[in-house]
Short mmCIF file of C-alpha atoms and ligand atoms in Angstrom, two decimals:
data_model
loop_
_atom_site.label_atom_id
_atom_site.label_comp_id
_atom_site.label_asym_id
_atom_site.label_seq_id
_atom_site.Cartn_x
_atom_site.Cartn_y
_atom_site.Cartn_z
CA MET H 1467 64.55 104.21 88.19
CA GLN H 1468 64.15 106.89 85.54
CA LYS H 1469 61.94 109.80 86.53
CA ILE H 1470 59.73 111.38 83.88
CA ILE H 1471 59.56 115.04 84.91
CA ASN H 1472 57.96 118.18 83.68
CA TYR H 1473 59.49 120.52 81.10
CA ILE H 1474 58.55 124.08 82.11
CA ASP H 1475 60.17 127.37 81.00
CA GLY H 1476 62.82 125.42 79.13
CA ASN H 1477 63.90 123.46 82.21
CA TYR H 1478 63.20 119.99 83.50
CA CYS H 1479 61.72 120.12 86.96
CA GLU H 1480 60.03 117.80 89.49
CA PRO H 1481 56.32 118.18 90.23
CA LEU H 1482 55.68 120.63 93.08
CA SER H 1483 53.78 117.93 95.06
CA ARG H 1484 56.77 115.55 94.78
CA LYS H 1485 54.22 112.83 94.04
CA TRP H 1486 54.80 110.09 91.46
CA LEU H 1487 52.89 107.63 89.35
CA ASP H 1488 54.15 104.24 88.13
CA ASN H 1489 54.96 103.79 84.49
CA TYR H 1490 54.51 100.27 83.11
CA ASN H 1491 56.12 98.50 80.26
CA PRO H 1492 53.05 96.71 78.74
CA ALA H 1493 55.25 93.99 77.16
CA THR H 1494 56.53 92.82 80.50
CA GLY H 1495 53.84 94.09 82.86
CA GLU H 1496 56.59 95.69 84.96
CA VAL H 1497 57.07 99.23 86.30
CA TYR H 1498 60.15 100.75 84.58
CA SER H 1499 59.92 104.41 85.42
CA THR H 1500 58.03 106.95 87.45
CA ILE H 1501 55.95 109.85 86.18
CA ALA H 1502 55.47 113.26 87.74
CA ASN H 1503 52.01 113.36 89.24
CA SER H 1504 51.42 117.06 88.60
CA ASN H 1505 48.48 119.12 89.82
CA ALA H 1506 46.96 122.57 89.36
CA LYS H 1507 50.03 124.26 90.94
CA ASP H 1508 52.29 122.80 88.25
CA ILE H 1509 49.83 123.89 85.55
CA ALA H 1510 49.73 127.38 87.05
CA LYS H 1511 53.54 127.44 86.89
CA ALA H 1512 53.53 126.20 83.29
CA TYR H 1513 50.87 128.83 82.40
CA GLU H 1514 53.06 131.66 83.85
CA ALA H 1515 55.97 130.51 81.77
CA ALA H 1516 53.83 130.32 78.63
CA LYS H 1517 52.28 133.69 79.30
CA ALA H 1518 55.75 135.30 79.74
CA ALA H 1519 56.92 133.72 76.50
CA PHE H 1520 53.90 134.83 74.46
CA PRO H 1521 54.80 138.42 73.58
CA GLY H 1522 58.18 137.38 72.28
CA TRP H 1523 57.07 134.31 70.41
CA SER H 1524 54.05 135.83 68.84
CA ASN H 1525 56.24 138.69 67.47
CA THR H 1526 58.93 136.30 66.23
CA SER H 1527 59.03 136.37 62.40
CA ILE H 1528 57.29 133.62 60.49
CA GLU H 1529 60.68 132.77 58.95
CA GLU H 1530 62.30 132.27 62.37
CA ARG H 1531 59.39 130.23 63.75
CA SER H 1532 59.43 128.08 60.65
CA LYS H 1533 63.20 127.50 60.97
CA ILE H 1534 62.82 126.32 64.57
CA LEU H 1535 59.98 123.91 63.71
CA LEU H 1536 61.96 122.49 60.83
CA LYS H 1537 64.95 122.02 63.14
CA ILE H 1538 62.73 120.13 65.62
CA ALA H 1539 61.58 117.95 62.73
CA THR H 1540 65.15 117.16 61.74
CA LEU H 1541 66.19 116.38 65.30
CA ILE H 1542 63.30 113.93 65.69
CA GLU H 1543 64.34 112.30 62.42
CA LYS H 1544 67.90 112.02 63.69
CA ARG H 1545 66.74 110.30 66.86
CA LEU H 1546 64.41 107.91 65.07
CA LEU H 1547 65.73 104.78 66.69
CA PRO H 1548 65.90 105.90 70.36
CA LEU H 1549 62.50 107.60 70.05
CA ALA H 1550 60.94 104.53 68.40
CA GLU H 1551 62.40 102.28 71.08
CA ALA H 1552 61.06 104.53 73.80
CA GLU H 1553 57.58 104.54 72.18
CA ALA H 1554 57.55 100.74 71.75
CA ARG H 1555 58.62 100.24 75.35
CA ASP H 1556 56.14 102.67 76.78
CA ASN H 1557 53.15 101.63 74.63
CA GLY H 1558 53.65 97.95 73.81
CA LYS H 1559 53.43 98.60 70.04
CA PRO H 1560 55.81 96.79 67.66
CA LEU H 1561 59.08 98.67 67.24
CA SER H 1562 58.67 98.25 63.46
CA LEU H 1563 55.47 100.30 63.66
CA ALA H 1564 57.02 103.02 65.78
CA LEU H 1565 59.97 103.18 63.33
CA ALA H 1566 57.72 103.32 60.26
CA VAL H 1567 54.76 105.36 61.45
CA ASP H 1568 54.85 107.02 64.90
CA ILE H 1569 58.15 108.78 64.89
CA PRO H 1570 58.35 109.71 61.20
CA ARG H 1571 54.86 111.24 61.54
CA ALA H 1572 55.90 113.22 64.63
CA SER H 1573 58.75 114.67 62.58
CA SER H 1574 56.37 115.30 59.64
CA ASN H 1575 54.00 117.17 61.91
CA PHE H 1576 56.68 119.75 62.71
CA ARG H 1577 57.95 119.82 59.13
CA PHE H 1578 54.47 120.24 57.66
CA PHE H 1579 53.40 123.06 60.04
CA GLY H 1580 56.86 124.71 59.80
CA ASN H 1581 56.18 124.99 56.03
CA ALA H 1582 52.45 125.59 56.24
CA ILE H 1583 52.85 128.76 58.39
CA THR H 1584 54.91 130.34 55.59
CA GLN H 1585 51.93 129.88 53.26
CA PHE H 1586 49.15 130.76 55.69
CA ALA H 1587 47.21 133.83 54.48
CA SER H 1588 43.93 135.55 55.15
CA GLU H 1589 41.26 137.13 53.00
CA ALA H 1590 40.68 140.69 51.94
CA HIS H 1591 37.23 142.05 50.90
CA GLU H 1592 36.96 145.40 49.23
CA SER H 1593 33.42 146.86 49.45
CA ILE H 1594 33.32 148.64 46.17
CA GLY H 1595 30.90 151.61 46.23
CA LEU H 1596 31.03 151.87 50.03
CA GLY H 1597 34.68 152.86 49.92
CA THR H 1598 35.79 150.36 52.53
CA MET H 1599 38.50 147.80 52.53
CA ASN H 1600 38.24 144.83 54.85
CA PHE H 1601 40.98 142.49 55.68
CA THR H 1602 41.12 139.60 58.12
CA LEU H 1603 43.82 139.73 60.68
CA ARG H 1604 44.69 136.29 62.07
CA GLN H 1605 46.29 136.58 65.46
CA PRO H 1606 47.52 133.84 67.78
CA LEU H 1607 45.20 133.20 70.75
CA GLY H 1608 47.76 133.38 73.55
CA VAL H 1609 48.34 130.42 75.81
CA VAL H 1610 46.60 127.27 74.61
CA GLY H 1611 46.24 123.72 76.04
CA CYS H 1612 46.98 120.49 74.20
CA ILE H 1613 45.94 117.13 75.69
CA SER H 1614 46.58 113.83 73.96
CA PRO H 1615 45.94 110.10 74.36
CA TRP H 1616 48.13 106.96 74.60
CA ASN H 1617 47.57 105.14 71.32
CA LEU H 1618 49.88 107.19 69.07
CA PRO H 1619 51.71 109.10 71.76
CA LEU H 1620 54.27 111.37 70.11
CA TYR H 1621 52.35 111.35 66.79
CA LEU H 1622 49.25 112.91 68.30
CA PHE H 1623 51.02 115.09 70.87
CA THR H 1624 53.01 116.87 68.13
CA TRP H 1625 49.98 117.00 65.82
CA LYS H 1626 48.57 119.57 68.18
CA ILE H 1627 51.68 121.33 69.42
CA ALA H 1628 53.21 121.97 65.99
CA PRO H 1629 50.31 124.07 64.58
CA ALA H 1630 49.82 125.82 67.91
CA ILE H 1631 53.38 127.11 68.11
CA ALA H 1632 53.65 127.65 64.33
CA ALA H 1633 50.74 130.11 64.60
CA GLY H 1634 52.53 132.01 67.38
CA ASN H 1635 50.79 130.63 70.46
CA THR H 1636 52.54 129.36 73.55
CA VAL H 1637 51.45 126.02 74.94
CA VAL H 1638 50.77 124.05 78.09
CA ALA H 1639 50.65 120.39 76.99
CA LYS H 1640 49.93 117.13 78.71
CA PRO H 1641 50.53 113.74 77.17
CA SER H 1642 48.71 110.63 78.38
CA GLU H 1643 49.92 109.45 81.81
CA VAL H 1644 49.90 105.93 80.30
CA THR H 1645 52.56 106.77 77.71
CA PRO H 1646 54.55 109.89 78.74
CA MET H 1647 58.08 108.89 77.63
CA THR H 1648 58.45 110.38 74.19
CA ALA H 1649 56.74 113.63 75.21
CA PHE H 1650 59.33 113.80 78.02
CA LEU H 1651 62.14 113.37 75.46
CA LEU H 1652 60.64 116.10 73.25
CA GLY H 1653 61.65 118.72 75.76
CA GLU H 1654 65.37 118.30 75.18
CA ILE H 1655 64.84 118.29 71.41
CA CYS H 1656 63.02 121.64 71.63
CA THR H 1657 65.79 123.09 73.74
CA GLU H 1658 68.41 121.84 71.25
CA ALA H 1659 66.42 123.29 68.33
CA GLY H 1660 66.48 126.70 69.95
CA LEU H 1661 62.79 126.99 70.83
CA PRO H 1662 62.65 129.92 73.25
CA LYS H 1663 61.96 128.89 76.84
CA GLY H 1664 58.30 128.88 77.84
CA VAL H 1665 56.97 128.45 74.33
CA LEU H 1666 56.27 124.81 74.99
CA ASN H 1667 55.60 123.52 78.50
CA ILE H 1668 55.09 119.83 79.04
CA VAL H 1669 53.33 118.78 82.20
CA HIS H 1670 52.81 115.16 83.19
CA GLY H 1671 50.07 113.72 85.31
CA THR H 1672 46.57 112.27 85.35
CA GLY H 1673 43.50 113.54 83.54
CA PRO H 1674 41.44 114.47 86.55
CA SER H 1675 44.36 116.40 88.08
CA ALA H 1676 46.76 117.92 85.53
CA GLY H 1677 44.40 117.60 82.56
CA GLN H 1678 41.45 119.09 84.33
CA ALA H 1679 43.62 121.99 85.63
CA ILE H 1680 44.51 122.89 82.00
CA VAL H 1681 40.93 122.86 80.92
CA ALA H 1682 39.75 124.77 84.00
CA HIS H 1683 42.48 127.41 83.86
CA PRO H 1684 40.62 130.70 83.25
CA ASN H 1685 43.36 132.21 81.03
CA ILE H 1686 44.15 129.21 78.81
CA LYS H 1687 42.26 130.31 75.74
CA ALA H 1688 41.75 127.15 73.74
CA ILE H 1689 41.87 123.39 74.26
CA SER H 1690 42.90 120.93 71.60
CA PHE H 1691 41.95 117.53 72.92
CA THR H 1692 42.21 113.99 71.50
CA GLY H 1693 40.82 111.12 73.56
CA GLY H 1694 37.67 109.36 74.61
CA THR H 1695 34.14 110.73 73.99
CA ALA H 1696 33.23 110.68 77.63
CA THR H 1697 36.31 112.76 78.48
CA GLY H 1698 35.56 115.12 75.61
CA GLU H 1699 32.04 115.68 76.95
CA HIS H 1700 33.44 116.45 80.38
CA ILE H 1701 35.96 118.90 78.90
CA ALA H 1702 33.24 120.62 76.86
CA ARG H 1703 31.16 120.99 80.03
CA THR H 1704 34.07 122.59 81.93
CA ALA H 1705 35.29 124.80 79.10
CA ALA H 1706 31.98 126.00 77.65
CA PRO H 1707 31.01 128.50 80.47
CA MET H 1708 34.43 130.17 79.90
CA PHE H 1709 33.75 130.32 76.14
CA LYS H 1710 37.02 128.57 75.27
CA LYS H 1711 37.69 127.54 71.76
CA LEU H 1712 37.57 123.74 71.63
CA SER H 1713 38.79 121.15 69.18
CA LEU H 1714 37.67 117.66 70.22
CA GLU H 1715 38.92 114.57 68.40
CA LEU H 1716 37.06 111.70 70.08
CA GLY H 1717 36.19 108.02 69.81
CA GLY H 1718 35.08 106.01 66.80
CA LYS H 1719 33.37 102.74 65.76
CA ASN H 1720 34.33 102.84 62.17
CA PRO H 1721 32.58 100.79 59.45
CA ASN H 1722 34.47 98.87 56.82
CA LEU H 1723 32.06 98.29 53.92
CA ILE H 1724 33.09 95.52 51.53
CA PHE H 1725 31.29 95.12 48.21
CA ALA H 1726 31.62 92.02 45.98
CA ASP H 1727 33.05 94.09 43.07
CA CYS H 1728 36.16 95.19 44.95
CA ASP H 1729 39.74 94.21 44.34
CA TYR H 1730 39.49 91.20 46.71
CA ASP H 1731 43.12 90.46 47.46
CA LYS H 1732 43.99 94.06 48.07
CA MET H 1733 40.91 94.51 50.28
CA LEU H 1734 41.74 91.36 52.29
CA ALA H 1735 45.32 92.43 52.96
CA ILE H 1736 44.41 95.96 53.98
CA THR H 1737 41.41 94.83 56.06
CA VAL H 1738 43.78 92.77 58.22
CA LYS H 1739 45.78 95.96 58.85
CA SER H 1740 42.75 98.23 59.33
CA SER H 1741 41.43 95.77 61.88
CA PHE H 1742 44.52 94.95 63.92
CA ALA H 1743 47.31 97.51 63.35
CA ASN H 1744 48.64 98.89 66.64
CA GLN H 1745 46.63 96.06 68.35
CA GLY H 1746 43.45 97.67 67.06
CA GLN H 1747 44.23 100.76 69.09
CA ILE H 1748 43.95 103.37 66.37
CA CYS H 1749 40.90 105.60 66.43
CA LEU H 1750 40.64 104.98 62.66
CA CYS H 1751 40.67 101.19 62.77
CA GLY H 1752 37.70 99.64 61.00
CA SER H 1753 36.12 97.81 63.93
CA ARG H 1754 32.77 96.92 62.23
CA ILE H 1755 33.15 94.92 59.04
CA PHE H 1756 30.12 94.63 56.77
CA VAL H 1757 30.44 92.31 53.77
CA GLU H 1758 28.16 91.87 50.78
CA GLN H 1759 26.28 88.57 51.16
CA SER H 1760 27.59 87.02 47.94
CA ILE H 1761 31.20 87.02 49.17
CA TYR H 1762 30.52 86.82 52.91
CA GLU H 1763 31.39 83.09 53.49
CA LYS H 1764 34.58 83.33 51.33
CA PHE H 1765 35.69 86.51 53.08
CA LYS H 1766 35.06 84.97 56.50
CA LYS H 1767 37.25 81.95 55.69
CA ASP H 1768 40.11 83.97 54.13
CA PHE H 1769 40.03 86.63 56.76
CA ILE H 1770 40.28 84.13 59.59
CA THR H 1771 43.21 82.36 57.87
CA LYS H 1772 45.12 85.64 57.39
CA VAL H 1773 44.42 86.88 60.91
CA GLU H 1774 45.54 83.61 62.47
CA GLN H 1775 48.90 84.06 60.75
CA LEU H 1776 49.59 87.30 62.66
CA LYS H 1777 52.47 86.86 65.09
CA ILE H 1778 51.81 88.24 68.58
CA GLY H 1779 54.85 88.87 70.80
CA ASP H 1780 57.76 90.96 72.02
CA PRO H 1781 57.42 94.43 70.42
CA PHE H 1782 61.15 94.48 69.87
CA ASP H 1783 61.16 91.25 67.81
CA ALA H 1784 61.21 92.27 64.12
CA LYS H 1785 58.83 89.39 63.25
CA THR H 1786 56.12 90.64 65.63
CA ASP H 1787 52.90 91.86 63.95
CA MET H 1788 51.00 92.62 67.18
CA GLY H 1789 52.58 93.67 70.47
CA ALA H 1790 50.95 94.18 73.89
CA LEU H 1791 47.83 96.15 74.68
CA VAL H 1792 48.70 99.40 76.44
CA SER H 1793 47.74 98.57 80.01
CA LYS H 1794 46.21 95.95 82.30
CA PRO H 1795 42.96 97.94 82.84
CA HIS H 1796 42.65 98.38 79.07
CA LEU H 1797 43.27 94.62 78.45
CA GLU H 1798 40.51 93.82 80.99
CA LYS H 1799 38.16 96.25 79.35
CA VAL H 1800 38.70 94.64 75.95
CA GLN H 1801 38.25 91.19 77.44
CA SER H 1802 35.01 92.27 79.05
CA TYR H 1803 33.68 93.06 75.61
CA ILE H 1804 34.55 89.62 74.30
CA ALA H 1805 32.61 88.09 77.20
CA LEU H 1806 29.76 90.47 76.51
CA ALA H 1807 29.72 89.43 72.83
CA GLU H 1808 29.16 85.81 73.83
CA LYS H 1809 26.35 86.83 76.17
CA GLU H 1810 24.72 88.91 73.39
CA GLY H 1811 24.71 85.87 71.09
CA GLY H 1812 27.83 86.76 69.03
CA LYS H 1813 29.98 83.98 67.75
CA ILE H 1814 33.80 84.16 68.34
CA LEU H 1815 35.15 83.03 64.99
CA SER H 1816 38.77 83.45 65.91
CA GLY H 1817 40.91 84.59 68.88
CA GLY H 1818 39.35 85.90 72.11
CA LYS H 1819 41.97 84.71 74.53
CA PRO H 1820 44.95 86.31 76.25
CA VAL H 1821 48.38 85.14 74.95
CA LYS H 1822 51.26 84.05 77.15
CA VAL H 1823 54.41 85.13 75.39
CA ALA H 1824 57.49 83.14 76.43
CA GLY H 1825 59.70 85.29 78.64
CA PHE H 1826 57.01 88.03 78.86
CA GLU H 1827 54.42 86.15 80.84
CA LYS H 1828 53.10 89.21 82.69
CA GLY H 1829 52.63 91.27 79.50
CA TYR H 1830 49.18 92.37 78.22
CA TYR H 1831 48.77 90.28 75.04
CA LEU H 1832 45.53 89.28 73.43
CA GLU H 1833 44.68 87.31 70.34
CA PRO H 1834 43.21 89.26 67.42
CA THR H 1835 39.54 88.55 67.78
CA ILE H 1836 36.84 88.22 65.11
CA ILE H 1837 33.22 88.14 66.25
CA GLU H 1838 30.27 87.37 64.02
CA VAL H 1839 27.29 89.35 65.16
CA TYR H 1840 23.64 88.98 64.14
CA ASP H 1841 22.24 92.38 65.14
CA ASP H 1842 24.17 95.53 64.29
CA GLN H 1843 22.54 97.21 67.25
CA CYS H 1844 24.14 94.89 69.85
CA ARG H 1845 26.51 96.56 72.35
CA VAL H 1846 29.77 95.13 70.90
CA ASN H 1847 28.78 96.62 67.58
CA GLN H 1848 27.83 99.98 69.06
CA GLU H 1849 30.41 100.73 71.73
CA GLU H 1850 34.05 101.55 71.12
CA ILE H 1851 36.24 98.69 72.29
CA PHE H 1852 39.57 100.15 71.01
CA GLY H 1853 41.44 96.84 70.96
CA PRO H 1854 42.11 93.92 68.63
CA VAL H 1855 38.47 93.03 68.21
CA VAL H 1856 36.33 93.35 65.10
CA THR H 1857 32.76 92.34 64.42
CA ILE H 1858 31.60 91.01 61.05
CA MET H 1859 28.18 90.83 59.53
CA PRO H 1860 26.73 90.42 56.02
CA PHE H 1861 24.51 92.89 54.14
CA THR H 1862 22.49 92.50 50.94
CA THR H 1863 21.86 95.97 49.54
CA GLU H 1864 23.67 99.30 49.45
CA GLU H 1865 20.86 100.88 51.47
CA GLU H 1866 21.26 98.25 54.21
CA ALA H 1867 25.01 98.75 54.26
CA LEU H 1868 24.53 102.47 54.58
CA GLN H 1869 22.00 102.13 57.35
CA MET H 1870 24.31 99.91 59.32
CA ALA H 1871 27.33 102.11 58.70
CA ASN H 1872 25.46 105.14 60.02
CA GLY H 1873 23.65 103.27 62.78
CA VAL H 1874 26.01 104.30 65.59
CA LYS H 1875 26.59 107.40 67.61
CA TYR H 1876 30.07 107.81 66.19
CA GLY H 1877 31.21 109.27 62.90
CA LEU H 1878 34.99 109.35 62.65
CA SER H 1879 36.04 107.40 59.54
CA ALA H 1880 34.69 104.78 57.10
CA THR H 1881 36.31 102.55 54.55
CA LEU H 1882 34.57 101.54 51.33
CA TRP H 1883 35.75 98.71 49.09
CA THR H 1884 34.14 98.83 45.63
CA ALA H 1885 35.12 99.27 41.98
CA ASP H 1886 31.91 101.19 41.17
CA LEU H 1887 32.51 104.93 40.83
CA ASN H 1888 28.84 105.83 41.06
CA ARG H 1889 28.48 103.84 44.22
CA THR H 1890 31.63 105.54 45.62
CA MET H 1891 30.05 108.94 45.06
CA ARG H 1892 26.59 107.97 46.39
CA MET H 1893 28.02 106.35 49.50
CA SER H 1894 30.69 108.99 50.21
CA LYS H 1895 28.01 111.69 50.27
CA LYS H 1896 25.76 109.77 52.62
CA ILE H 1897 28.22 108.16 55.02
CA GLU H 1898 28.31 110.08 58.32
CA ALA H 1899 32.03 110.30 58.92
CA GLY H 1900 34.87 112.89 58.83
CA ILE H 1901 36.89 110.76 56.47
CA VAL H 1902 35.81 108.20 53.87
CA TRP H 1903 38.55 106.02 52.45
CA VAL H 1904 37.85 104.29 49.19
CA ASN H 1905 39.91 101.23 48.35
CA THR H 1906 42.54 102.31 50.86
CA TRP H 1907 42.98 102.88 54.57
CA LEU H 1908 44.95 105.25 56.78
CA ASN H 1909 46.18 107.13 53.79
CA ARG H 1910 46.82 110.65 55.18
CA ASP H 1911 47.71 113.88 53.41
CA LEU H 1912 48.38 116.40 56.21
CA ARG H 1913 46.75 119.19 54.16
CA THR H 1914 43.31 117.56 54.48
CA PRO H 1915 40.79 118.42 57.23
CA PHE H 1916 40.78 115.73 59.95
CA GLY H 1917 38.05 115.17 62.44
CA GLY H 1918 34.81 113.46 63.33
CA MET H 1919 31.04 113.91 63.04
CA LYS H 1920 28.44 113.09 65.67
CA ASP H 1921 30.02 111.86 69.00
CA SER H 1922 33.44 111.51 67.31
CA GLY H 1923 34.15 115.19 67.85
CA VAL H 1924 33.84 118.86 67.04
CA GLY H 1925 36.12 120.78 64.76
CA ARG H 1926 38.79 119.87 62.28
CA GLU H 1927 42.54 119.58 62.60
CA GLY H 1928 45.06 119.30 59.79
CA GLY H 1929 46.28 121.75 57.16
CA PHE H 1930 45.11 125.33 57.37
CA GLU H 1931 42.16 124.21 59.54
CA ALA H 1932 44.52 123.72 62.45
CA LEU H 1933 46.11 127.13 61.86
CA ARG H 1934 42.67 128.67 61.74
CA PHE H 1935 41.78 126.95 65.02
CA PHE H 1936 44.84 128.31 66.71
CA THR H 1937 44.24 131.95 65.56
CA GLU H 1938 41.56 134.52 66.12
CA ALA H 1939 40.09 136.05 63.03
CA LYS H 1940 39.66 139.82 63.33
CA ASN H 1941 37.97 141.93 60.62
CA VAL H 1942 39.67 145.26 60.07
CA CYS H 1943 37.50 147.64 58.07
CA ILE H 1944 39.16 150.75 56.62
CA LYS H 1945 37.13 153.62 55.11
CA TYR H 1946 38.90 155.46 52.38
CA GLU H 1947 38.02 158.58 50.47
P1 NAD V 822 41.14 109.52 77.58
O1 NAD V 822 39.98 110.35 77.18
O2 NAD V 822 41.05 108.62 78.75
O3 NAD V 822 42.48 110.38 77.82
C1 NAD V 822 42.98 111.25 76.80
C2 NAD V 822 43.75 112.31 77.52
O4 NAD V 822 42.91 113.14 78.27
C3 NAD V 822 44.84 111.86 78.48
O5 NAD V 822 45.96 112.69 78.45
C4 NAD V 822 44.15 111.98 79.84
O6 NAD V 822 45.04 112.13 80.89
C5 NAD V 822 43.30 113.24 79.64
N1 NAD V 822 42.17 113.42 80.47
C6 NAD V 822 41.41 112.45 81.10
N2 NAD V 822 40.44 112.99 81.85
C7 NAD V 822 40.61 114.37 81.68
C8 NAD V 822 39.90 115.45 82.24
N3 NAD V 822 38.85 115.34 83.06
N4 NAD V 822 40.29 116.71 81.89
C9 NAD V 822 41.34 116.88 81.01
N5 NAD V 822 42.05 115.87 80.52
C10 NAD V 822 41.66 114.59 80.85
O7 NAD V 822 41.50 108.66 76.27
P2 NAD V 822 42.58 107.54 76.12
O8 NAD V 822 42.07 106.31 76.77
O9 NAD V 822 43.93 108.07 76.46
O10 NAD V 822 42.59 107.32 74.53
C11 NAD V 822 41.73 106.50 73.84
C12 NAD V 822 40.58 107.27 73.21
O11 NAD V 822 41.10 108.28 72.35
C13 NAD V 822 39.67 106.43 72.35
O12 NAD V 822 38.37 106.74 72.57
C14 NAD V 822 40.09 106.82 70.92
O13 NAD V 822 39.11 106.64 69.93
C15 NAD V 822 40.38 108.25 71.14
N6 NAD V 822 41.22 108.75 70.04
C16 NAD V 822 40.68 109.58 69.09
C17 NAD V 822 41.42 110.05 68.04
C18 NAD V 822 40.82 110.98 66.99
O14 NAD V 822 41.58 111.57 66.29
N7 NAD V 822 39.53 111.20 66.95
C19 NAD V 822 42.74 109.68 67.93
C20 NAD V 822 43.27 108.82 68.86
C21 NAD V 822 42.53 108.35 69.90
#
């Protein structure tokens, strides 16, 4: 059975404990590889490699760093098919999605930051009259930690690593133990691209062991984390007394606000995607759908019809729209929310049951589920489910829609469907979210700031924001005569 091992100091190596975790294929429910179950000793080893690499890497010219990042991007592109297959097998997502989104975006992350670093500049402030000249020196932080989740494995892993190394830091990174395969494959790509040894160290293992050791390491200067809100809170508590820089991209419960004046057909088609793409396991999925009363019944009928046409099955079948959920515990968690919805008085309008796919009977498949709720404060409408489950509810006024949209502890993204420009402006200013999409969804320009408000996180990634996060700003003030 294939072993997923650590990549430290440019070499693949077994965990010091020689302990292993099982890695499941969610489509079949079977173990297909084993994962290094690393602990604090492996993190210490990775840190030493990163520390040794830092002086060289931080003094490597911008041009050279950029060249290596662009080479990594090209190599990912060249391995599109094997990487996409590895992602689909590890995560349960349709291969078509990994081919169209996950792997191209992983490549774009390196390409984007490989280019962005050549344009990254800092300010100068001349104090006229005082005879001083100030400039801001932006220096890499040193060794930084990157920790990512399972839903968009290589996509989110590289979204952190690329800006960190572009800015001259060296990295200890841990992918999710649920989907470690593509991060494992990234090591050989980095070696082939000529990334000096120790610049990127990839350690596998669980959150409480390897992840916690990264956060608790006294000399790892910053943590860029994407994952659940409860984990983010724990990380903040561990890191705060050491005054580490933190970027936390956390959970969401995003509203999808549909007004009667929208382009109905476009809205309907995209709402199916924003609800169930990647089995609803995208932090940006619109899991709470609020529809203006005058079109509510029509929307309900049309939405159910479209959703029931989605094909659930083998991720490797080109006709599959929805693959398997990522793991058995996650499937059970999502199912528990469907049961809770019924207890809370919600009405299951469609779906709600596990699916037995012929030939894949032990896989973790679930029907796309639409639940009509009567109180936006009920638990299924308040807590992040992170699966193929959406709630729907009507509203009558813009104020009511806004109140419901903001009536959760999260604030990651929101989608607004309307043809009214004035409403677009009013609502965009008042919606509590890091991103507001209007008449579109998941449209991403990598130059824009990305992140959440409220319990959805702290800080922004993307564009120069990410490069600012991964650098220390130092004011140099020069007195001249
Ligand atoms: P998770 O919090 O369980 O795990 C995320 C990562 O953190 C994993 O690598 C895990 O091993 C590690 N981890 C767990 N405990 C840790 C600890 N004590 N110390 C250090 N690391 C630890 O999240 P998940 O289940 O993998 O992912 C799903 C969550 O991620 C959802 O809440 C989703 O909304 C969120 N998410 C957010 C964004 C965003 O950009 N805001 C993007 C994708 C996913």
